[in-house]
């Protein structure tokens, strides 16, 4: 029995999970025979396909752990483990063939793929790669399983590269957005400074305008005063005997000169 095989705890756990999935597949296909509704059949078959995908992954993990422990196990133990792996691959392929039978007989065009290798793989191409388990040797089963696992590894690696590139692009985009955000912040600050300077300049222009208006008024009144003084001076000079105009201090008419008469001169003689 498989449970009597000498295994490490990791291999034993993986082995148990694989056989749990096999039991679930067996029960699922038995229930599938009793389901008459095509929609329910399709849903049940999708669930069973998911179980088969999980079995494929676990068998691959079982093979990896077995190879890691190969150097620590005796040759007969390695042979038993290898035979057990071949048996699990053979059993999985039998469920794959059973799935194909149900799809061809009852589900028509309902496409549910076990080994989904990407957008370029269609259902007929996948079915062509599935052979009857009874017509395949153990080595062929091993080679088929290893090939499928390798192809899955390649798909996973390509997916990892795409994810890494997406993360890198996202990081670069985030850095660019941060730089643009900082630049926008600096522009906003500069605009605030310019707006404040404009307000100060506007207030200064208004103050200068008020000062200029005040200076113009003062100059106008001074001009009126000067014109009035000039007018008065002109009138006094032209008509010095005009009593209606008061004498301007410092501009009084000259005093009348006294002329010595001839008689007075004679008296002195």
XYZ file of C-alpha atoms in Angstrom:
269
model
C 0.000 0.000 0.000
C 1.087 3.580 -0.553
C 0.704 4.348 3.139
C 3.449 1.798 3.970
C 6.042 3.638 1.892
C 8.933 5.172 3.870
C 8.442 8.910 3.447
C 9.531 12.114 5.071
C 6.834 14.184 6.795
C 6.678 16.576 3.809
C 6.248 13.761 1.278
C 3.696 12.040 3.476
C 1.627 15.209 3.762
C 1.705 15.820 -0.019
C 0.908 12.162 -0.685
C -2.093 12.322 1.636
C -3.424 15.486 -0.032
C -3.122 13.877 -3.470
C -5.109 10.810 -2.432
C -7.713 12.998 -0.719
C -8.205 14.767 -4.050
C -8.373 11.403 -5.852
C -11.154 10.266 -3.506
C -12.991 13.553 -4.104
C -12.628 13.045 -7.867
C -13.989 9.503 -7.681
C -17.014 10.640 -5.667
C -17.511 13.638 -7.943
C -17.592 11.563 -11.135
C -20.038 9.161 -9.497
C -22.339 12.074 -8.702
C -21.851 13.416 -12.212
C -23.477 10.267 -13.632
C -26.631 11.005 -11.654
C -26.957 14.673 -12.648
C -29.319 15.207 -15.581
C -29.292 18.994 -15.861
C -26.565 20.148 -18.280
C -25.837 23.367 -16.366
C -25.330 21.484 -13.119
C -23.187 18.960 -14.960
C -21.024 21.759 -16.331
C -20.600 23.289 -12.892
C -19.754 19.909 -11.353
C -17.239 19.220 -14.113
C -15.573 22.585 -13.520
C -15.164 21.732 -9.848
C -13.670 18.348 -10.737
C -11.311 20.039 -13.195
C -10.123 22.280 -10.382
C -9.438 19.191 -8.273
C -7.401 17.705 -11.138
C -5.378 20.890 -11.444
C -4.648 20.682 -7.740
C -3.579 17.037 -8.110
C -1.230 18.009 -10.939
C 0.364 20.682 -8.766
C 0.741 18.322 -5.823
C 2.291 15.578 -7.971
C 4.813 18.082 -9.243
C 5.601 19.140 -5.677
C 5.867 15.456 -4.694
C 8.396 14.906 -7.506
C 10.424 17.932 -6.395
C 10.582 16.784 -2.774
C 11.432 13.261 -3.877
C 14.386 14.525 -5.923
C 15.604 16.632 -2.987
C 15.602 13.547 -0.738
C 16.938 11.147 -3.365
C 20.510 11.353 -2.084
C 19.467 10.533 1.479
C 17.270 7.523 0.654
C 18.355 3.990 -0.245
C 17.930 2.961 -3.894
C 15.008 0.651 -3.146
C 13.142 3.461 -1.372
C 13.730 5.790 -4.301
C 12.383 3.088 -6.644
C 9.237 2.655 -4.527
C 8.656 6.395 -4.406
C 9.164 6.637 -8.149
C 6.676 3.812 -8.740
C 4.171 5.557 -6.485
C 4.596 8.778 -8.450
C 4.009 6.905 -11.715
C 0.899 5.328 -10.229
C -0.468 8.740 -9.214
C 0.233 10.167 -12.676
C -1.527 7.191 -14.242
C -4.538 7.618 -11.980
C -4.690 11.348 -12.749
C -4.596 10.641 -16.485
C -7.471 8.201 -16.059
C -9.565 11.020 -14.562
C -8.492 13.253 -17.446
C -9.763 10.649 -19.898
C -12.979 10.303 -17.914
C -13.463 14.057 -18.083
C -12.954 13.954 -21.835
C -15.584 11.222 -22.127
C -18.143 13.276 -20.210
C -17.419 16.364 -22.303
C -17.830 14.504 -25.595
C -20.992 12.707 -24.516
C -22.964 15.060 -22.314
C -21.611 18.605 -22.247
C -21.155 19.408 -25.942
C -19.242 22.630 -26.382
C -18.659 23.237 -22.682
C -14.903 23.845 -22.498
C -13.132 23.085 -19.232
C -9.373 22.657 -19.552
C -7.198 20.830 -17.059
C -3.807 21.992 -18.293
C -4.523 25.584 -19.260
C -1.266 26.737 -20.813
C -2.377 30.192 -21.918
C -4.583 31.968 -24.441
C -3.084 30.096 -27.403
C -4.233 26.588 -26.291
C -7.673 25.392 -27.373
C -9.644 22.358 -26.204
C -9.010 20.160 -29.291
C -5.262 20.706 -29.032
C -5.333 19.737 -25.346
C -7.390 16.633 -26.070
C -4.926 15.484 -28.738
C -2.206 15.410 -26.072
C -4.227 13.181 -23.754
C -3.665 9.467 -24.354
C -5.435 6.519 -22.896
C -3.766 5.549 -19.613
C -3.958 1.872 -20.494
C -1.989 2.391 -23.734
C 0.894 4.311 -22.103
C 3.912 2.789 -20.418
C 5.193 3.968 -17.090
C 8.065 5.848 -18.721
C 5.681 7.548 -21.125
C 3.475 8.588 -18.229
C 6.490 9.989 -16.404
C 7.697 11.850 -19.480
C 4.228 13.242 -20.140
C 3.849 14.407 -16.561
C 7.305 15.963 -16.446
C 6.717 17.728 -19.772
C 3.432 19.160 -18.543
C 5.063 20.322 -15.316
C 7.926 21.942 -17.230
C 5.471 23.766 -19.460
C 3.588 24.933 -16.388
C 6.870 26.153 -14.887
C 7.569 28.169 -18.022
C 4.128 29.767 -17.882
C 4.636 30.609 -14.214
C 8.040 32.138 -14.943
C 6.577 34.249 -17.745
C 3.806 35.356 -15.419
C 6.374 36.298 -12.778
C 8.272 38.396 -15.330
C 5.079 40.154 -16.373
C 4.247 40.860 -12.718
C 7.782 42.147 -12.069
C 7.597 44.429 -15.117
C 4.183 45.680 -14.008
C 5.526 46.444 -10.532
C 8.519 48.254 -12.024
C 6.299 50.353 -14.294
C 4.025 51.116 -11.351
C 7.009 52.205 -9.248
C 8.326 54.476 -12.009
C 4.861 55.936 -12.477
C 4.564 56.612 -8.748
C 7.966 58.368 -8.715
C 6.981 60.464 -11.736
C 3.657 61.408 -10.167
C 5.405 62.373 -6.928
C 7.837 64.594 -8.832
C 4.998 66.241 -10.732
C 3.068 66.745 -7.485
C 6.070 68.436 -5.862
C 6.512 70.629 -8.947
C 2.842 71.629 -8.854
C 3.256 72.526 -5.173
C 6.205 74.766 -5.973
C 4.263 76.430 -8.791
C 1.327 77.101 -6.443
C 3.681 78.659 -3.889
C 5.235 80.865 -6.561
C 1.779 81.944 -7.738
C 0.837 82.879 -4.168
C 4.028 84.940 -3.881
C 3.318 86.682 -7.191
C -0.264 87.424 -6.150
C 0.921 88.904 -2.851
C 3.484 91.063 -4.708
C 0.776 92.290 -7.084
C -1.430 93.307 -4.159
C 1.432 95.211 -2.510
C 2.287 96.922 -5.801
C -1.368 97.915 -6.278
C -1.508 99.467 -2.805
C 1.761 101.320 -3.446
C 0.469 102.704 -6.766
C -2.692 103.944 -5.030
C -0.653 105.701 -2.343
C 1.598 107.304 -4.969
C -1.478 108.452 -6.887
C -2.940 110.086 -3.784
C 0.373 111.831 -3.063
C 0.599 113.063 -6.664
C -2.975 114.417 -6.494
C -2.169 116.228 -3.237
C 1.008 117.723 -4.697
C -0.906 118.916 -7.757
C -3.489 120.676 -5.587
C -0.767 122.396 -3.577
C 1.034 123.495 -6.746
C -2.240 124.788 -8.160
C -2.956 126.934 -5.080
C 0.608 128.234 -5.046
C 0.249 129.158 -8.691
C -2.955 131.042 -7.898
C -1.232 132.951 -5.100
C 1.730 133.859 -7.303
C -0.577 134.980 -10.102
C -2.549 137.138 -7.647
C 0.576 138.776 -6.290
C 1.868 139.466 -9.796
C -1.465 140.982 -10.776
C -1.457 143.289 -7.761
C 2.083 144.388 -8.489
C 1.227 145.165 -12.072
C -1.833 147.201 -11.048
C 0.163 149.212 -8.468
C 2.880 149.953 -10.933
C 0.467 151.072 -13.621
C -1.788 153.072 -11.332
C 0.072 153.908 -8.127
C -2.622 156.380 -6.960
C -5.356 153.782 -6.851
C -6.543 153.791 -3.249
C -8.682 150.668 -3.634
C -5.554 148.551 -3.530
C -3.573 148.489 -0.391
C 0.127 149.022 -0.540
C 2.119 145.905 -0.531
C 4.841 145.982 2.101
C 8.136 146.690 0.451
C 6.398 148.033 -2.674
C 5.247 151.510 -1.405
C 5.573 154.340 -3.955
C 8.721 156.481 -3.563
C 8.438 159.624 -1.417
C 8.126 162.979 -3.274
C 11.432 164.704 -3.601
C 11.666 168.249 -2.357
C 13.056 170.654 -4.854
C 14.856 173.678 -3.552
C 13.425 176.792 -5.015
C 15.567 179.556 -6.473
C 14.543 181.876 -3.730
C 15.812 179.605 -1.035
C 19.112 179.291 -2.739
C 19.356 183.022 -2.886
C 18.744 183.264 0.820
C 21.661 181.098 1.477
C 23.698 183.417 -0.587
